[in-house]
Amino acid sequence: MESLVKFVQDEFVTRKDLPDFSAGDTITVYYEIKEGSKTRTQFFRGVVIQRRGSGTTETFTIRKMSGSIGVERIFPVNLPALQKIEINKRGRVRRARIFYFRGLTGKKARIKESRH
């Protein structure tokens, strides 16, 4: 049964060509918002905290600081409203999920930039 579900997802769900990014990278996600009959593009720039799942159910979490408040947003990879993803900075972290990043403030919250 699971293989049938996977087959249908692979065949009929369109894959977006997203850049290769991982935890610690700073990215900008551009997505479309519909308000009534109007649509507009909004962006969300922050640090990737985690990528989770695989295939069509894959999601990624981004965290940014809005003033002194931390804001996190979870995006599905196959979100139809997702327009593009830009990688601003490649970060070097040792973990796949950097939840400890939530507790850091100031200079401690900096992520080393990778050299590639």
PDB file of C-alpha atoms in Angstrom:
ATOM      1  CA  MET A   1       0.000   0.000   0.000  1.00  0.00           C
ATOM      2  CA  GLU A   2       2.795   2.422   0.902  1.00  0.00           C
ATOM      3  CA  SER A   3       4.567   1.810  -2.397  1.00  0.00           C
ATOM      4  CA  LEU A   4       1.342   2.616  -4.271  1.00  0.00           C
ATOM      5  CA  VAL A   5       0.998   5.930  -2.423  1.00  0.00           C
ATOM      6  CA  LYS A   6       4.646   6.726  -3.126  1.00  0.00           C
ATOM      7  CA  PHE A   7       4.209   5.878  -6.807  1.00  0.00           C
ATOM      8  CA  VAL A   8       1.198   8.190  -7.154  1.00  0.00           C
ATOM      9  CA  GLN A   9       3.025  11.022  -5.377  1.00  0.00           C
ATOM     10  CA  ASP A  10       6.107  10.630  -7.562  1.00  0.00           C
ATOM     11  CA  GLU A  11       4.062  10.514 -10.773  1.00  0.00           C
ATOM     12  CA  PHE A  12       1.481  13.238 -10.248  1.00  0.00           C
ATOM     13  CA  VAL A  13       2.976  15.773  -7.857  1.00  0.00           C
ATOM     14  CA  THR A  14       5.164  18.269  -9.677  1.00  0.00           C
ATOM     15  CA  ARG A  15       8.668  18.665  -8.304  1.00  0.00           C
ATOM     16  CA  LYS A  16      10.096  22.154  -8.076  1.00  0.00           C
ATOM     17  CA  ASP A  17      13.734  22.651  -8.945  1.00  0.00           C
ATOM     18  CA  LEU A  18      14.942  24.054  -5.639  1.00  0.00           C
ATOM     19  CA  PRO A  19      18.559  24.899  -4.862  1.00  0.00           C
ATOM     20  CA  ASP A  20      20.438  22.584  -2.543  1.00  0.00           C
ATOM     21  CA  PHE A  21      20.329  24.012   0.977  1.00  0.00           C
ATOM     22  CA  SER A  22      20.643  22.582   4.464  1.00  0.00           C
ATOM     23  CA  ALA A  23      20.527  23.584   8.127  1.00  0.00           C
ATOM     24  CA  GLY A  24      22.571  26.676   8.935  1.00  0.00           C
ATOM     25  CA  ASP A  25      22.095  28.318   5.533  1.00  0.00           C
ATOM     26  CA  THR A  26      20.500  31.752   5.327  1.00  0.00           C
ATOM     27  CA  ILE A  27      17.877  31.747   2.591  1.00  0.00           C
ATOM     28  CA  THR A  28      15.133  33.968   1.216  1.00  0.00           C
ATOM     29  CA  VAL A  29      11.846  32.300   0.311  1.00  0.00           C
ATOM     30  CA  TYR A  30       9.537  34.138  -2.081  1.00  0.00           C
ATOM     31  CA  TYR A  31       5.912  33.027  -1.896  1.00  0.00           C
ATOM     32  CA  GLU A  32       2.600  34.242  -3.251  1.00  0.00           C
ATOM     33  CA  ILE A  33      -0.194  35.518  -1.019  1.00  0.00           C
ATOM     34  CA  LYS A  34      -3.779  35.737  -2.242  1.00  0.00           C
ATOM     35  CA  GLU A  35      -5.904  38.456  -0.675  1.00  0.00           C
ATOM     36  CA  GLY A  36      -9.349  38.382  -2.219  1.00  0.00           C
ATOM     37  CA  SER A  37      -8.826  38.717  -5.956  1.00  0.00           C
ATOM     38  CA  LYS A  38      -5.326  40.211  -5.662  1.00  0.00           C
ATOM     39  CA  THR A  39      -2.076  38.281  -5.395  1.00  0.00           C
ATOM     40  CA  ARG A  40       1.246  39.608  -4.191  1.00  0.00           C
ATOM     41  CA  THR A  41       4.691  38.190  -3.559  1.00  0.00           C
ATOM     42  CA  GLN A  42       6.135  38.265  -0.071  1.00  0.00           C
ATOM     43  CA  PHE A  43       9.523  37.075   1.096  1.00  0.00           C
ATOM     44  CA  PHE A  44      10.762  35.498   4.313  1.00  0.00           C
ATOM     45  CA  ARG A  45      14.520  35.634   4.983  1.00  0.00           C
ATOM     46  CA  GLY A  46      16.061  33.622   7.779  1.00  0.00           C
ATOM     47  CA  VAL A  47      18.236  30.722   8.879  1.00  0.00           C
ATOM     48  CA  VAL A  48      17.205  27.169   8.028  1.00  0.00           C
ATOM     49  CA  ILE A  49      16.738  25.307  11.301  1.00  0.00           C
ATOM     50  CA  GLN A  50      15.794  21.939   9.848  1.00  0.00           C
ATOM     51  CA  ARG A  51      14.759  19.985   6.782  1.00  0.00           C
ATOM     52  CA  ARG A  52      12.397  17.170   7.533  1.00  0.00           C
ATOM     53  CA  GLY A  53      10.635  14.397   5.646  1.00  0.00           C
ATOM     54  CA  SER A  54      11.295  13.124   2.150  1.00  0.00           C
ATOM     55  CA  GLY A  55       9.715  13.249  -1.262  1.00  0.00           C
ATOM     56  CA  THR A  56       6.435  15.115  -1.470  1.00  0.00           C
ATOM     57  CA  THR A  57       6.005  15.514   2.289  1.00  0.00           C
ATOM     58  CA  GLU A  58       9.344  17.271   2.818  1.00  0.00           C
ATOM     59  CA  THR A  59       9.287  20.518   4.798  1.00  0.00           C
ATOM     60  CA  PHE A  60      11.848  23.023   6.010  1.00  0.00           C
ATOM     61  CA  THR A  61      11.749  25.431   8.939  1.00  0.00           C
ATOM     62  CA  ILE A  62      13.157  28.956   8.771  1.00  0.00           C
ATOM     63  CA  ARG A  63      13.801  31.233  11.748  1.00  0.00           C
ATOM     64  CA  LYS A  64      14.321  34.977  11.673  1.00  0.00           C
ATOM     65  CA  MET A  65      14.459  37.688  14.279  1.00  0.00           C
ATOM     66  CA  SER A  66      11.766  40.329  13.939  1.00  0.00           C
ATOM     67  CA  GLY A  67      13.001  42.991  16.315  1.00  0.00           C
ATOM     68  CA  SER A  68      13.635  41.054  19.524  1.00  0.00           C
ATOM     69  CA  ILE A  69      11.081  38.346  18.772  1.00  0.00           C
ATOM     70  CA  GLY A  70      12.007  35.121  17.014  1.00  0.00           C
ATOM     71  CA  VAL A  71       9.664  34.121  14.198  1.00  0.00           C
ATOM     72  CA  GLU A  72       9.666  30.611  12.709  1.00  0.00           C
ATOM     73  CA  ARG A  73       7.848  29.480   9.629  1.00  0.00           C
ATOM     74  CA  ILE A  74       7.483  25.980   8.189  1.00  0.00           C
ATOM     75  CA  PHE A  75       7.321  25.659   4.411  1.00  0.00           C
ATOM     76  CA  PRO A  76       6.384  22.483   2.542  1.00  0.00           C
ATOM     77  CA  VAL A  77       8.756  21.911  -0.373  1.00  0.00           C
ATOM     78  CA  ASN A  78       5.791  21.308  -2.715  1.00  0.00           C
ATOM     79  CA  LEU A  79       3.848  24.432  -1.721  1.00  0.00           C
ATOM     80  CA  PRO A  80       2.170  25.696  -4.911  1.00  0.00           C
ATOM     81  CA  ALA A  81       2.508  29.315  -3.744  1.00  0.00           C
ATOM     82  CA  LEU A  82       6.294  28.920  -3.420  1.00  0.00           C
ATOM     83  CA  GLN A  83       7.907  30.937  -6.207  1.00  0.00           C
ATOM     84  CA  LYS A  84      11.651  30.743  -5.629  1.00  0.00           C
ATOM     85  CA  ILE A  85      14.333  30.229  -3.012  1.00  0.00           C
ATOM     86  CA  GLU A  86      17.546  32.266  -2.921  1.00  0.00           C
ATOM     87  CA  ILE A  87      20.551  31.186  -0.891  1.00  0.00           C
ATOM     88  CA  ASN A  88      22.087  34.258   0.747  1.00  0.00           C
ATOM     89  CA  LYS A  89      24.771  32.606   2.892  1.00  0.00           C
ATOM     90  CA  ARG A  90      26.014  29.072   3.379  1.00  0.00           C
ATOM     91  CA  GLY A  91      26.463  28.250   7.047  1.00  0.00           C
ATOM     92  CA  ARG A  92      28.638  25.577   8.592  1.00  0.00           C
ATOM     93  CA  VAL A  93      26.941  23.704  11.417  1.00  0.00           C
ATOM     94  CA  ARG A  94      27.567  20.228  12.758  1.00  0.00           C
ATOM     95  CA  ARG A  95      23.945  19.176  13.139  1.00  0.00           C
ATOM     96  CA  ALA A  96      21.021  18.568  10.814  1.00  0.00           C
ATOM     97  CA  ARG A  97      18.572  20.240  13.206  1.00  0.00           C
ATOM     98  CA  ILE A  98      19.834  23.311  15.022  1.00  0.00           C
ATOM     99  CA  PHE A  99      17.136  23.840  17.632  1.00  0.00           C
ATOM    100  CA  TYR A 100      19.766  25.123  20.077  1.00  0.00           C
ATOM    101  CA  PHE A 101      19.822  28.215  17.848  1.00  0.00           C
ATOM    102  CA  ARG A 102      16.524  29.308  19.451  1.00  0.00           C
ATOM    103  CA  GLY A 103      18.194  29.932  22.791  1.00  0.00           C
ATOM    104  CA  LEU A 104      21.095  31.981  21.449  1.00  0.00           C
ATOM    105  CA  THR A 105      21.115  35.766  21.244  1.00  0.00           C
ATOM    106  CA  GLY A 106      23.569  38.416  20.104  1.00  0.00           C
ATOM    107  CA  LYS A 107      27.006  37.352  18.951  1.00  0.00           C
ATOM    108  CA  LYS A 108      26.413  33.750  20.014  1.00  0.00           C
ATOM    109  CA  ALA A 109      23.660  33.483  17.413  1.00  0.00           C
ATOM    110  CA  ARG A 110      26.126  33.910  14.552  1.00  0.00           C
ATOM    111  CA  ILE A 111      26.776  30.951  12.275  1.00  0.00           C
ATOM    112  CA  LYS A 112      30.173  30.432  10.690  1.00  0.00           C
ATOM    113  CA  GLU A 113      30.148  30.789   6.940  1.00  0.00           C
ATOM    114  CA  SER A 114      31.320  27.779   4.961  1.00  0.00           C
ATOM    115  CA  ARG A 115      33.912  28.207   2.238  1.00  0.00           C
ATOM    116  CA  HIS A 116      32.376  26.579  -0.836  1.00  0.00           C
TER     117      HIS A 116
END
